[in-house]
mmCIF file of C-alpha atoms in Angstrom:
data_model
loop_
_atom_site.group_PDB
_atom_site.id
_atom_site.type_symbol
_atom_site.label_atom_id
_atom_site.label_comp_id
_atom_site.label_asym_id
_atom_site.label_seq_id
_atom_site.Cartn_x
_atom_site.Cartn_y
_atom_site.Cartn_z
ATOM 1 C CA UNK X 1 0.000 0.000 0.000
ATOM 2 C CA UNK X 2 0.932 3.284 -0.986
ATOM 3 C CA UNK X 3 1.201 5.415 2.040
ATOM 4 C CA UNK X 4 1.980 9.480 2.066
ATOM 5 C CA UNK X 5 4.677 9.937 4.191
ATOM 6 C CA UNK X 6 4.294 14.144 4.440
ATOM 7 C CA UNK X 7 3.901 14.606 8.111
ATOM 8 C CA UNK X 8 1.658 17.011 9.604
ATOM 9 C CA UNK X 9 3.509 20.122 11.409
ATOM 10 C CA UNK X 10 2.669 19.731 15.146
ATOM 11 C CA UNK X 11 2.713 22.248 17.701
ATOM 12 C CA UNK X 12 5.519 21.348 19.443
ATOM 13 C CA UNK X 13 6.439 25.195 20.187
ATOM 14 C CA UNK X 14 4.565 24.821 23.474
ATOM 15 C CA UNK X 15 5.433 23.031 26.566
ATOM 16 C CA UNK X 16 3.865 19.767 27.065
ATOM 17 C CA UNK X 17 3.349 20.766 31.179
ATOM 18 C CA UNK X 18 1.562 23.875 29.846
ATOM 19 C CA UNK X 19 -0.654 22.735 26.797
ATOM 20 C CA UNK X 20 -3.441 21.786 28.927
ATOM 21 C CA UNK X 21 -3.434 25.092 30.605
ATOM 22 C CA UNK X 22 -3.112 27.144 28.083
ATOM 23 C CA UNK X 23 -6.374 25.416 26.464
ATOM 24 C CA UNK X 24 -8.326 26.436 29.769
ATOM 25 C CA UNK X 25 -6.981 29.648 30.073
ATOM 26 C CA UNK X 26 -7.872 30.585 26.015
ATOM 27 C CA UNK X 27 -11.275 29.259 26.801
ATOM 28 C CA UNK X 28 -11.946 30.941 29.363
ATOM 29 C CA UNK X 29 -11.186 34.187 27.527
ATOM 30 C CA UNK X 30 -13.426 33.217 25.039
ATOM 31 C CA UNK X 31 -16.313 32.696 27.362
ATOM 32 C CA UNK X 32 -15.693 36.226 28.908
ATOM 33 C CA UNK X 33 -15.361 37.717 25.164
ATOM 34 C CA UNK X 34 -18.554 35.849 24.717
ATOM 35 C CA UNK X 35 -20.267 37.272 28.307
ATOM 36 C CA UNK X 36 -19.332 41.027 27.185
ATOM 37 C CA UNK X 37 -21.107 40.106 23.372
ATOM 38 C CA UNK X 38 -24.217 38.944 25.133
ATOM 39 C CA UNK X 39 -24.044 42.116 27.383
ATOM 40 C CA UNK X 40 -24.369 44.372 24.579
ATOM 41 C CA UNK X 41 -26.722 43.267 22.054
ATOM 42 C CA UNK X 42 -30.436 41.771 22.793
ATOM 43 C CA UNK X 43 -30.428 38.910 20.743
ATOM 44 C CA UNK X 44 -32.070 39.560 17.572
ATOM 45 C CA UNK X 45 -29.987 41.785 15.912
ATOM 46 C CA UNK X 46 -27.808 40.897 12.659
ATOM 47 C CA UNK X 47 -24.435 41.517 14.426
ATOM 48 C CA UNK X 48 -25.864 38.323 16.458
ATOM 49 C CA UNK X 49 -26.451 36.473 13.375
ATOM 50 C CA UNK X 50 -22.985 37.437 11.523
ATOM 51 C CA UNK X 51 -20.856 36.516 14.956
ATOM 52 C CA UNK X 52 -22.738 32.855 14.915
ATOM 53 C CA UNK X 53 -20.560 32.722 11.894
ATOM 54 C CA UNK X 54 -17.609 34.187 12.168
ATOM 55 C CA UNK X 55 -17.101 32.967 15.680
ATOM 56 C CA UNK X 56 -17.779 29.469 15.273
ATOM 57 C CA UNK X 57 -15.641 29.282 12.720
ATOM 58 C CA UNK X 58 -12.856 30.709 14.266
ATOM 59 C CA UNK X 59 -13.539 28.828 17.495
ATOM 60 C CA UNK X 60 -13.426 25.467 15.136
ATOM 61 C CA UNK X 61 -10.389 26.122 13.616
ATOM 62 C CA UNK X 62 -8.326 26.854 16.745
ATOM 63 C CA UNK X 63 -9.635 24.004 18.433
ATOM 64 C CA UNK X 64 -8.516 21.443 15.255
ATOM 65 C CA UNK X 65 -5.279 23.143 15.364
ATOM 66 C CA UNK X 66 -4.456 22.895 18.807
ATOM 67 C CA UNK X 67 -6.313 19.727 19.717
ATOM 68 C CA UNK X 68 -5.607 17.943 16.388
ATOM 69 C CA UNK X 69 -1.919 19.157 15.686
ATOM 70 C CA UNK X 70 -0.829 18.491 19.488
ATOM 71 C CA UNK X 71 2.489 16.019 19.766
ATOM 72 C CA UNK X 72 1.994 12.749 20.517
ATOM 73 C CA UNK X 73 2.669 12.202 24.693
ATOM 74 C CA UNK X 74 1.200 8.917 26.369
ATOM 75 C CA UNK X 75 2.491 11.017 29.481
ATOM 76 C CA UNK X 76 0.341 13.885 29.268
ATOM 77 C CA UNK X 77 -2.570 12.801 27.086
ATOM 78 C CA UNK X 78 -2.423 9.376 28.525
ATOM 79 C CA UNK X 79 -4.296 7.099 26.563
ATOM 80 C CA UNK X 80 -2.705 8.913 23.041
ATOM 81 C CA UNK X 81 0.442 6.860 23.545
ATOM 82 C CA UNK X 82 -1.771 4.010 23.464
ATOM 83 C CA UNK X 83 -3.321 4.948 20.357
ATOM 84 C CA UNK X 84 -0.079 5.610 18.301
ATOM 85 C CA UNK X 85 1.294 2.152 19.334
ATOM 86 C CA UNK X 86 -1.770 0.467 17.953
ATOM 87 C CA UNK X 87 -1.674 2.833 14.660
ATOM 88 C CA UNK X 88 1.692 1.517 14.048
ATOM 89 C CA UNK X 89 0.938 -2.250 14.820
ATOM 90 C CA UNK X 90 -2.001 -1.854 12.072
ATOM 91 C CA UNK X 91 0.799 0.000 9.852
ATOM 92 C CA UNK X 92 3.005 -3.669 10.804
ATOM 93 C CA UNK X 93 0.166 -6.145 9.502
ATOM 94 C CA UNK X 94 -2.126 -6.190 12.543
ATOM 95 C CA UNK X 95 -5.551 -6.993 11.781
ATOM 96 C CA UNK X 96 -8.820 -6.007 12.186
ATOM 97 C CA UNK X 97 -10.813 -7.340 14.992
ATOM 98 C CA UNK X 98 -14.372 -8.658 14.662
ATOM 99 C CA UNK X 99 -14.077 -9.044 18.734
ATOM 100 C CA UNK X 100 -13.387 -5.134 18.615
ATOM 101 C CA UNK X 101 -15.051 -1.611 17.892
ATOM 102 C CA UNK X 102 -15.311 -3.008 14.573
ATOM 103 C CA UNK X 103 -16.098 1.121 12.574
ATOM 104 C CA UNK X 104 -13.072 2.085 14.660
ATOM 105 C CA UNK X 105 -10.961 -0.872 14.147
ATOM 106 C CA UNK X 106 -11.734 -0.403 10.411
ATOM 107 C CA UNK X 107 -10.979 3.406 10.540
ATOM 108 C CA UNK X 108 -7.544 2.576 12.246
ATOM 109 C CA UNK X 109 -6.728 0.045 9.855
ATOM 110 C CA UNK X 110 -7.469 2.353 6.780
ATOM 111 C CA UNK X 111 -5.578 5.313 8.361
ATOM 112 C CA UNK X 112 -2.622 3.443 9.229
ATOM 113 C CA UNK X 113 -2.173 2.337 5.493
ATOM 114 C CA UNK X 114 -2.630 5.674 4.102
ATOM 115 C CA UNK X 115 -1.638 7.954 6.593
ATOM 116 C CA UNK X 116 0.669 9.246 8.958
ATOM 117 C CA UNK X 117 -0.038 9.142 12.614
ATOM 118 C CA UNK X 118 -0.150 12.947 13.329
ATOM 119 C CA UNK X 119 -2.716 12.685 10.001
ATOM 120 C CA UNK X 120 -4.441 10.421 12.047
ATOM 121 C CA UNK X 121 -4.915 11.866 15.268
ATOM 122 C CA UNK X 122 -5.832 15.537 13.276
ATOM 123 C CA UNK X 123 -8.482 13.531 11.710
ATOM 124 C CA UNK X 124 -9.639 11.585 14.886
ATOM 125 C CA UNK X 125 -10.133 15.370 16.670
ATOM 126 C CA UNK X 126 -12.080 16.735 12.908
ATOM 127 C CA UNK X 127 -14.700 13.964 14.111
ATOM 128 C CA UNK X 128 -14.687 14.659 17.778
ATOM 129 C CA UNK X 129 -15.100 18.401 17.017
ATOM 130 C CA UNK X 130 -16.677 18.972 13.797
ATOM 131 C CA UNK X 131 -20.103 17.146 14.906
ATOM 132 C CA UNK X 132 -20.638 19.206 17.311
ATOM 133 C CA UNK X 133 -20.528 22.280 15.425
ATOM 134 C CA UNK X 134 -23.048 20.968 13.107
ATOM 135 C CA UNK X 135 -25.154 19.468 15.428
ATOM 136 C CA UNK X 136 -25.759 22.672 17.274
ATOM 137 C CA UNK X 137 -26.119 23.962 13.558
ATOM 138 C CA UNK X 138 -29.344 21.848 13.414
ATOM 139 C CA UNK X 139 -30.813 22.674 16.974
ATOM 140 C CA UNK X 140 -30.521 26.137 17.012
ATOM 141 C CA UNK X 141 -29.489 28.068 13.361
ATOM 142 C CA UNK X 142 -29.928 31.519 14.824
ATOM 143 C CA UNK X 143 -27.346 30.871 18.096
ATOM 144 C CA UNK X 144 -25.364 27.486 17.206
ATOM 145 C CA UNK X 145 -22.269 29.670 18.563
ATOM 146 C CA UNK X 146 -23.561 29.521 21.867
ATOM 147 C CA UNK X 147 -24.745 25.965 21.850
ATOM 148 C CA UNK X 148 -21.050 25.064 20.575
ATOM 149 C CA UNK X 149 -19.017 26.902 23.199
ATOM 150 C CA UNK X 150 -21.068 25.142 25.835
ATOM 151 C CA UNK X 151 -20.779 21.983 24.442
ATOM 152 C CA UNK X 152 -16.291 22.632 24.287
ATOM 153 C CA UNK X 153 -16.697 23.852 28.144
ATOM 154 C CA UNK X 154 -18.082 20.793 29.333
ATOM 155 C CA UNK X 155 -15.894 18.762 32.051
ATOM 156 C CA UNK X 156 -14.221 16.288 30.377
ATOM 157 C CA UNK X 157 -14.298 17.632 26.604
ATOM 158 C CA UNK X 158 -10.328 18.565 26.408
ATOM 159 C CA UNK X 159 -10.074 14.906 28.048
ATOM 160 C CA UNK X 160 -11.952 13.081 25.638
ATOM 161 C CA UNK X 161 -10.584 14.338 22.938
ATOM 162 C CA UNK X 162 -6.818 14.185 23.590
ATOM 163 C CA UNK X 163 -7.477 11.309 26.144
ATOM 164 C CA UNK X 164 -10.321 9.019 25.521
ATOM 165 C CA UNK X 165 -10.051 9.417 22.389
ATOM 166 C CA UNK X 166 -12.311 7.102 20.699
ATOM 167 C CA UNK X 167 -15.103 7.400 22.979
ATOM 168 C CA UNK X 168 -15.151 10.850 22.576
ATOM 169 C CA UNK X 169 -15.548 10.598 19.027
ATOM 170 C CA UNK X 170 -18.332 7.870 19.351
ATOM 171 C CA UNK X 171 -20.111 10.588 21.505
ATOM 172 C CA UNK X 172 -19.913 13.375 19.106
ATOM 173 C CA UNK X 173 -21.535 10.805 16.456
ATOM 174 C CA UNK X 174 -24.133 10.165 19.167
ATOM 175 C CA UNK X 175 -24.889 14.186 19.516
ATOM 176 C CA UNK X 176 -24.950 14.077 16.265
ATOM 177 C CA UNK X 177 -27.603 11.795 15.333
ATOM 178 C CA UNK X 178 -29.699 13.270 17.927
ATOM 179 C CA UNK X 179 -29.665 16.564 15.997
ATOM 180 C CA UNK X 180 -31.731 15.007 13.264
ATOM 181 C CA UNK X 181 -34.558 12.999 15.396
ATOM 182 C CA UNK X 182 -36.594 15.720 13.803
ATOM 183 C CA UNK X 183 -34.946 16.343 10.256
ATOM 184 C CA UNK X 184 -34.066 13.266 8.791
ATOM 185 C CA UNK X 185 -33.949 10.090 10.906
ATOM 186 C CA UNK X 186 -32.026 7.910 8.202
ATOM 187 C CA UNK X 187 -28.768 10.193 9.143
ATOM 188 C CA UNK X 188 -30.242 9.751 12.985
ATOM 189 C CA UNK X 189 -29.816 5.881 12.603
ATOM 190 C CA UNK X 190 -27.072 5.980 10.622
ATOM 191 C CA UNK X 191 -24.879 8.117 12.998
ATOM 192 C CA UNK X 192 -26.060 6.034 15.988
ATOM 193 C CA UNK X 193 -24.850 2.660 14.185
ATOM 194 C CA UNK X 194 -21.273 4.722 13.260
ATOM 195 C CA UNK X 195 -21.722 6.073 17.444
ATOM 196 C CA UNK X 196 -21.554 2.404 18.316
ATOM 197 C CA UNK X 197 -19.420 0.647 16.186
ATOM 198 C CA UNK X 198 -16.505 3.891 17.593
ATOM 199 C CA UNK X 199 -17.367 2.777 20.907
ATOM 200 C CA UNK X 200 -19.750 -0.229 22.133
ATOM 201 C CA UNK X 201 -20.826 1.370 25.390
ATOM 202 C CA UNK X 202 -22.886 4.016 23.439
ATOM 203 C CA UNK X 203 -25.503 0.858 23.665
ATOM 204 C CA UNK X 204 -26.264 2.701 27.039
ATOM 205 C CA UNK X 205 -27.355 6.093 25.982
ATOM 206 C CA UNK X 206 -28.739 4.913 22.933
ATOM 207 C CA UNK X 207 -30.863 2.073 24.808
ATOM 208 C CA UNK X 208 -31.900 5.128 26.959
ATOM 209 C CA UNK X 209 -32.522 7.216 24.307
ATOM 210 C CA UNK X 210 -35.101 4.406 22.859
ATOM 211 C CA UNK X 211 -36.785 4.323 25.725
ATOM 212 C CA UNK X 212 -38.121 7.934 25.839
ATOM 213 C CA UNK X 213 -40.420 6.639 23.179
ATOM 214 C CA UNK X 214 -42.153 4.822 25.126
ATOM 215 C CA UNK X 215 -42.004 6.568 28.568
ATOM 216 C CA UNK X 216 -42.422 10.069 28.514
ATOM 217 C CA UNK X 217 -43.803 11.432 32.166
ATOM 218 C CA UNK X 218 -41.118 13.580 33.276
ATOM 219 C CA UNK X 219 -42.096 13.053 36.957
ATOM 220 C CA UNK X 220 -41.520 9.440 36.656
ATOM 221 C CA UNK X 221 -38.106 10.426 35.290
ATOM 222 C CA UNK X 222 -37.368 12.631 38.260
ATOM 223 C CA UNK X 223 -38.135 10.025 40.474
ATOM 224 C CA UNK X 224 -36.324 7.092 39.128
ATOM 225 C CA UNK X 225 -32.913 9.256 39.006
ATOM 226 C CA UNK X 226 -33.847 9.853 42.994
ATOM 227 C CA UNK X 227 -34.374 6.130 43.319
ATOM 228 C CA UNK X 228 -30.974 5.347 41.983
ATOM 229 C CA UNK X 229 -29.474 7.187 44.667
ATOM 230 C CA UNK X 230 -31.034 5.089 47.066
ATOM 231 C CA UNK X 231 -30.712 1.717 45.264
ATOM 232 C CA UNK X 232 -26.621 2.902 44.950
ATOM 233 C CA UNK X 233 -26.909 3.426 48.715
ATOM 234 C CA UNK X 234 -27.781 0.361 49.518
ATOM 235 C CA UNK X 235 -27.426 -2.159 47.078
ATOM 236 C CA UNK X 236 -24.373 -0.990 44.834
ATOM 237 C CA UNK X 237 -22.446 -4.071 44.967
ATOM 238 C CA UNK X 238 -25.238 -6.059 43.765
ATOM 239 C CA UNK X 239 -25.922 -3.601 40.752
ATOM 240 C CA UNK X 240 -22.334 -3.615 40.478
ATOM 241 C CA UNK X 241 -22.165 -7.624 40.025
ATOM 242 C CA UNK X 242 -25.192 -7.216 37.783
ATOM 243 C CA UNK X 243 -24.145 -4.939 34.861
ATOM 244 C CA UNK X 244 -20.891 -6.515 35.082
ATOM 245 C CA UNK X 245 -22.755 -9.690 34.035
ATOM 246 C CA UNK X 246 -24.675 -7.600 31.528
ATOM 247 C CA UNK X 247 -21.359 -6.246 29.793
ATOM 248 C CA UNK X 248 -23.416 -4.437 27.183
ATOM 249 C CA UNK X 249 -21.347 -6.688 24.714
ATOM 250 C CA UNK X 250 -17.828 -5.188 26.023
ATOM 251 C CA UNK X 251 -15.266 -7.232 27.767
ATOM 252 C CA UNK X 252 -13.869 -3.588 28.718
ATOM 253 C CA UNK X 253 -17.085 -2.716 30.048
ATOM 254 C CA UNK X 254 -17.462 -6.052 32.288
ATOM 255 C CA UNK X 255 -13.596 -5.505 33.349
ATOM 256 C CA UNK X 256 -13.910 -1.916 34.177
ATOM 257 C CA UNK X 257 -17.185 -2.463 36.498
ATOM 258 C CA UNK X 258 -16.148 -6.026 38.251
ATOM 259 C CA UNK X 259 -13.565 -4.209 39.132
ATOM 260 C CA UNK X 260 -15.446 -1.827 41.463
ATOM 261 C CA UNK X 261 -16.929 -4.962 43.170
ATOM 262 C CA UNK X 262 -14.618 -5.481 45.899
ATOM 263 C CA UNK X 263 -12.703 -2.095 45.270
ATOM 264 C CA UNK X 264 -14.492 -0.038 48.648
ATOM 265 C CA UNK X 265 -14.993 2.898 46.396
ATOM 266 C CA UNK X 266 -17.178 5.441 48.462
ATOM 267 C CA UNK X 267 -20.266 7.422 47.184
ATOM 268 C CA UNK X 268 -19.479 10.118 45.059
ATOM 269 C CA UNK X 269 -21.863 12.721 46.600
ATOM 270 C CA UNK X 270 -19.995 15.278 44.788
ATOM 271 C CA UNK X 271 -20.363 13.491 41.655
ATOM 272 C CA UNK X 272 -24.225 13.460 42.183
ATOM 273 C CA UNK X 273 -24.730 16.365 43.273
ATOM 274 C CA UNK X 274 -22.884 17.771 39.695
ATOM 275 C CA UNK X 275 -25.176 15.537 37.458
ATOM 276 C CA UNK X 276 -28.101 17.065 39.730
ATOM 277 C CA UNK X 277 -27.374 20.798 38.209
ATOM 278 C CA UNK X 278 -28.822 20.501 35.020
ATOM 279 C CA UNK X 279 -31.966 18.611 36.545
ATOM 280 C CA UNK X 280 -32.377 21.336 38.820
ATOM 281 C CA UNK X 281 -32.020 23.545 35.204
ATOM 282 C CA UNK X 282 -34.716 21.493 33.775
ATOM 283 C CA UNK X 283 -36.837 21.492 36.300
ATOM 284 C CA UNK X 284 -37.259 25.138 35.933
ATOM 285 C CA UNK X 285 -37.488 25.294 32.540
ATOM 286 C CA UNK X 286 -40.574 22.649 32.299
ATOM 287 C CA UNK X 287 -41.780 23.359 35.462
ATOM 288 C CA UNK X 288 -41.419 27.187 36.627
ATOM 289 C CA UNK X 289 -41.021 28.448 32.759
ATOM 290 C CA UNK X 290 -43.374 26.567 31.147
ATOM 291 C CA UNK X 291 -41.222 25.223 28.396
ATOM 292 C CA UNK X 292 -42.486 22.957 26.215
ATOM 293 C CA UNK X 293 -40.280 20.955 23.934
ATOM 294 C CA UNK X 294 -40.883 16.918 23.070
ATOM 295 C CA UNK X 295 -37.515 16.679 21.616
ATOM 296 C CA UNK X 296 -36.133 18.679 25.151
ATOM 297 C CA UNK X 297 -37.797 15.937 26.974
ATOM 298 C CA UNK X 298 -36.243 13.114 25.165
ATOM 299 C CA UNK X 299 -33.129 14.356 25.193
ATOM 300 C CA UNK X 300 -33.783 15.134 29.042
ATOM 301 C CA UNK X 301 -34.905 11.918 29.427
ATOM 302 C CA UNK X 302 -32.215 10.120 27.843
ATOM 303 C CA UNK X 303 -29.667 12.379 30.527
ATOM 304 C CA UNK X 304 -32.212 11.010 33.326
ATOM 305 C CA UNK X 305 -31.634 7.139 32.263
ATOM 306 C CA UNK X 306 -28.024 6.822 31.180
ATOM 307 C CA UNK X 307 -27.036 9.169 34.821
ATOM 308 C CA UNK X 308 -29.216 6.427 36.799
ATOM 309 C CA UNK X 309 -27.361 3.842 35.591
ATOM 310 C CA UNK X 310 -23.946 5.345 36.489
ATOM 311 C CA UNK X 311 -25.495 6.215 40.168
ATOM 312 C CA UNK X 312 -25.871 2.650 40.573
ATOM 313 C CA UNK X 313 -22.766 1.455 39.735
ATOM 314 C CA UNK X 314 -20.530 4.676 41.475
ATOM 315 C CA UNK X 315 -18.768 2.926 43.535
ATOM 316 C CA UNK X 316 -16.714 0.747 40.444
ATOM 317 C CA UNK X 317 -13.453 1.301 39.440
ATOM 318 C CA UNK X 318 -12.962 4.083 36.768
ATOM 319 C CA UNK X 319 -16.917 4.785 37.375
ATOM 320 C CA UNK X 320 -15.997 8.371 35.510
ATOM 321 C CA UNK X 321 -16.005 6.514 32.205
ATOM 322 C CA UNK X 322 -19.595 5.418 32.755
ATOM 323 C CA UNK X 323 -20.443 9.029 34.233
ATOM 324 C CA UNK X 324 -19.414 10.355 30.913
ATOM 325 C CA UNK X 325 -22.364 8.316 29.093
ATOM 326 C CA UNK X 326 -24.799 10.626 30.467
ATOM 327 C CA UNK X 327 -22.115 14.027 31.445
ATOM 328 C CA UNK X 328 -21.775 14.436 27.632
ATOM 329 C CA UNK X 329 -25.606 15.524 26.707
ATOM 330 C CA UNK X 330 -25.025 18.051 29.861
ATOM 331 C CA UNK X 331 -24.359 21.075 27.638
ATOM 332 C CA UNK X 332 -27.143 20.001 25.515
ATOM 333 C CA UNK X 333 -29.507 20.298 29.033
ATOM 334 C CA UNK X 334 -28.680 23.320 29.955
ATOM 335 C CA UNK X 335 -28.420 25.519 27.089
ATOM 336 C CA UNK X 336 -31.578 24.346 24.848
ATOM 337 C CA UNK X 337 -34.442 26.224 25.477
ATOM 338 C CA UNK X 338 -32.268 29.396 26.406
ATOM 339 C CA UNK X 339 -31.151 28.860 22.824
ATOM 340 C CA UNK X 340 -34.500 27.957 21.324
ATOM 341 C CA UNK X 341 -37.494 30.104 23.051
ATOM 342 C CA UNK X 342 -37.798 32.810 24.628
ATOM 343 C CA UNK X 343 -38.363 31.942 28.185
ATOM 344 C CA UNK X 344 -37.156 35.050 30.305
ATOM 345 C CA UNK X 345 -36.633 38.339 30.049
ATOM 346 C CA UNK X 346 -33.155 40.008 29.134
ATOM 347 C CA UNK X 347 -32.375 36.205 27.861
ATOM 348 C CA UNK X 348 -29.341 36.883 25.544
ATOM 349 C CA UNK X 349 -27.460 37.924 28.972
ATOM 350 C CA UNK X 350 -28.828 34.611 30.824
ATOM 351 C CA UNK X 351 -27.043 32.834 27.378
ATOM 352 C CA UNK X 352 -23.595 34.855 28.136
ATOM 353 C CA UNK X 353 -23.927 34.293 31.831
ATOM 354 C CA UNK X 354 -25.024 30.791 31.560
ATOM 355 C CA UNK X 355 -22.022 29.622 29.435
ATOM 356 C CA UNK X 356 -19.278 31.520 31.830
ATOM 357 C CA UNK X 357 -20.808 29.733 34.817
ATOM 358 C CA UNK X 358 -21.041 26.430 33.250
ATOM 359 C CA UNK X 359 -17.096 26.786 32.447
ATOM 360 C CA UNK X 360 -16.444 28.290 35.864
ATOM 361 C CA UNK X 361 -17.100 24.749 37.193
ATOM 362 C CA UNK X 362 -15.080 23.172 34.775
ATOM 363 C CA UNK X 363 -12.296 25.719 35.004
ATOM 364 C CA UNK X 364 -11.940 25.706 38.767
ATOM 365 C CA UNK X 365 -12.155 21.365 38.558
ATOM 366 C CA UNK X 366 -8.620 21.598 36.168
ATOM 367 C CA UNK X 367 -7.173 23.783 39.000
ATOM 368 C CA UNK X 368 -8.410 22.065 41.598
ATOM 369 C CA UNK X 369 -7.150 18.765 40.069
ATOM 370 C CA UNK X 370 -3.406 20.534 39.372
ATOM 371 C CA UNK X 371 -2.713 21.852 42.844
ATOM 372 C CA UNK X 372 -4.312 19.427 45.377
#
């Protein structure tokens, strides 16, 4: 196989120690630029319109450049080391596992006999990022800025995609399809297949997602997610042992949660208490507001479900990777109806504000996590 050997520049001007940092600290600059736009204009006025645009664009650019161009490091993007090895063990003859990720194992194997690695991992952050965009493109064509910024402050979004790399992408695929439940559900199915053939624990969401068309009683929603606490409380190792069994079809999966059977992990009240903060969002929206929104509650819904299931089980080992099944629609929670209807007054500042305190918590969390 012919393979093109011309290597993409990386940006290896920076210092690995302060990559990460300097991510945060752009972002957050960007979120107060974005706080001073909202300040300024009401909402409805073409500047609005023409920033959606320009700023997006701009936004999506840096963020392929410095998330798709960074140098390879297994010890600061941890699980990118992995990656690279098993690019160049495809590039050596490895093949493709049916046992596997199969989309991603093909995608890898494809790459690694046309490409070069740093191609590879630029292309692997184009379909972590670029869904996104157009996702929030779909939702809301008037503010998709706004939808996209929150979506690039959640928690673990720099994580997943210089970290966790392929369930990040399998995630964006999954926001993806959900953007076109109401505009063409061929490209919604089709986009959930390519979700779960990145990353076979997207079964969870997506079985959530499924069942919001059958159950659709908000209340009973509520409720369940409070009943999870208390089943966690005091039955987590049996739920543990349970979904182990399950596996969702993953070895990984079972590994990862059998793990957290005998592991004395305590209650992540903290943890909880995070996931609770767009419920408490919701709640206000449906119930104080009035806002009414069948897609909102499915998407709501599907939050509800996949965060219940993680509650259960938050005492296994590397229970973040589960809580990231439900934490990436979390953006999507808290942002869409202050993005699609008009639901209080002086709104386009409650947009600006919203998105700076959304990041706030994730900004403080990378400091917190550097200096303790």
């Amino acid at each position: 196989m012919l393979i093109f050997y011309n290597r993409y520049k990386m940006i290896d001007f920076i210092p690995l120690e302060y990559y990460t940092e300097l991510y945060y600290q752009f972002i957050m600059v960007v979120c107060l630029f974005t706080l001073l736009h909202t300040y300024m204009l009401k909402g409805d006025e073409d500047l609005v319109y023409n920033f959606n645009n320009i700023a997006s664009s701009l936004l999506l650019i840096v963020l392929l450049l410095f998330i798709g161009l960074r140098p390879i490091s297994g010890k600061y993007f941890a699980d990118m080391g992995t990656y690279a090895e098993t690019f160049f063990q495809f590039q050596n003859g490895k093949e493709i596992s049916t046992e596997g990720d199969i989309f991603f194992e093909i995608f890898l194997k494809i790459s690694s006999s046309y490409l070069s690695v740093d191609a590879f991992f630029f292309i692997c952050a184009f379909i972590y990022i670029v869904p996104l965009l157009v996702a929030s493109k779909n939702w809301f064509p008037k503010y998709y800025f706004f939808s996209f910024l929150l979506l690039i402050t959640s928690l673990s979004f720099f994580a997943y995609g210089t970290n966790g790399i392929r369930n990040g992408m399998a995630t964006s695929l999954f926001i993806l399809a959900l953007s076109y439940a109401n505009i063409n559900r061929t490209k919604m199915v089709l986009f959930f297949l390519f979700s779960v053939s990145f990353h076979k624990s997207m079964m969870l969401p997506l079985l959530a997602y499924s069942v919001t068309y059958f159950f659709k009683d908000t209340v009973k929603y509520y409720a369940f997610w409070f009943i999870s606490i208390l089943l966690s409380l005091t039955m987590g190792s049996f739920w543990i042992m349970l979904f182990s069994s399950i596996g969702f079809g993953d070895d990984r999966f079972t590994n990862y949660v059998a793990a957290g059977s005998n592991s004395g992990t305590s209650f992540r009240f903290d943890f909880v208490l995070y996931s609770c903060a767009p419920l408490v969002l919701a709640y206000i929206y449906i119930f104080k507001r009035g806002f009414i929104s069948e897609e909102y509650n499915r998407l709501l819904h599907t939050y509800i479900v996949a965060n219940a299931f993680w509650i259960m089980i938050i005492r296994a080992s590397f229970s973040n990777r589960f809580a990231y099944l439900s934490w990436f629609l979390m953006a999507i929670i808290v942002g869409y109806p202050l993005l699609k209807e008009l639901i209080f007054e002086k709104q386009f500042k409650r947009v600006g504000l919203t998105v700076l305190f959304y990041y706030c918590f994730t900004f403080g969390m990378f400091y917190y996590y550097q200096f303790r």
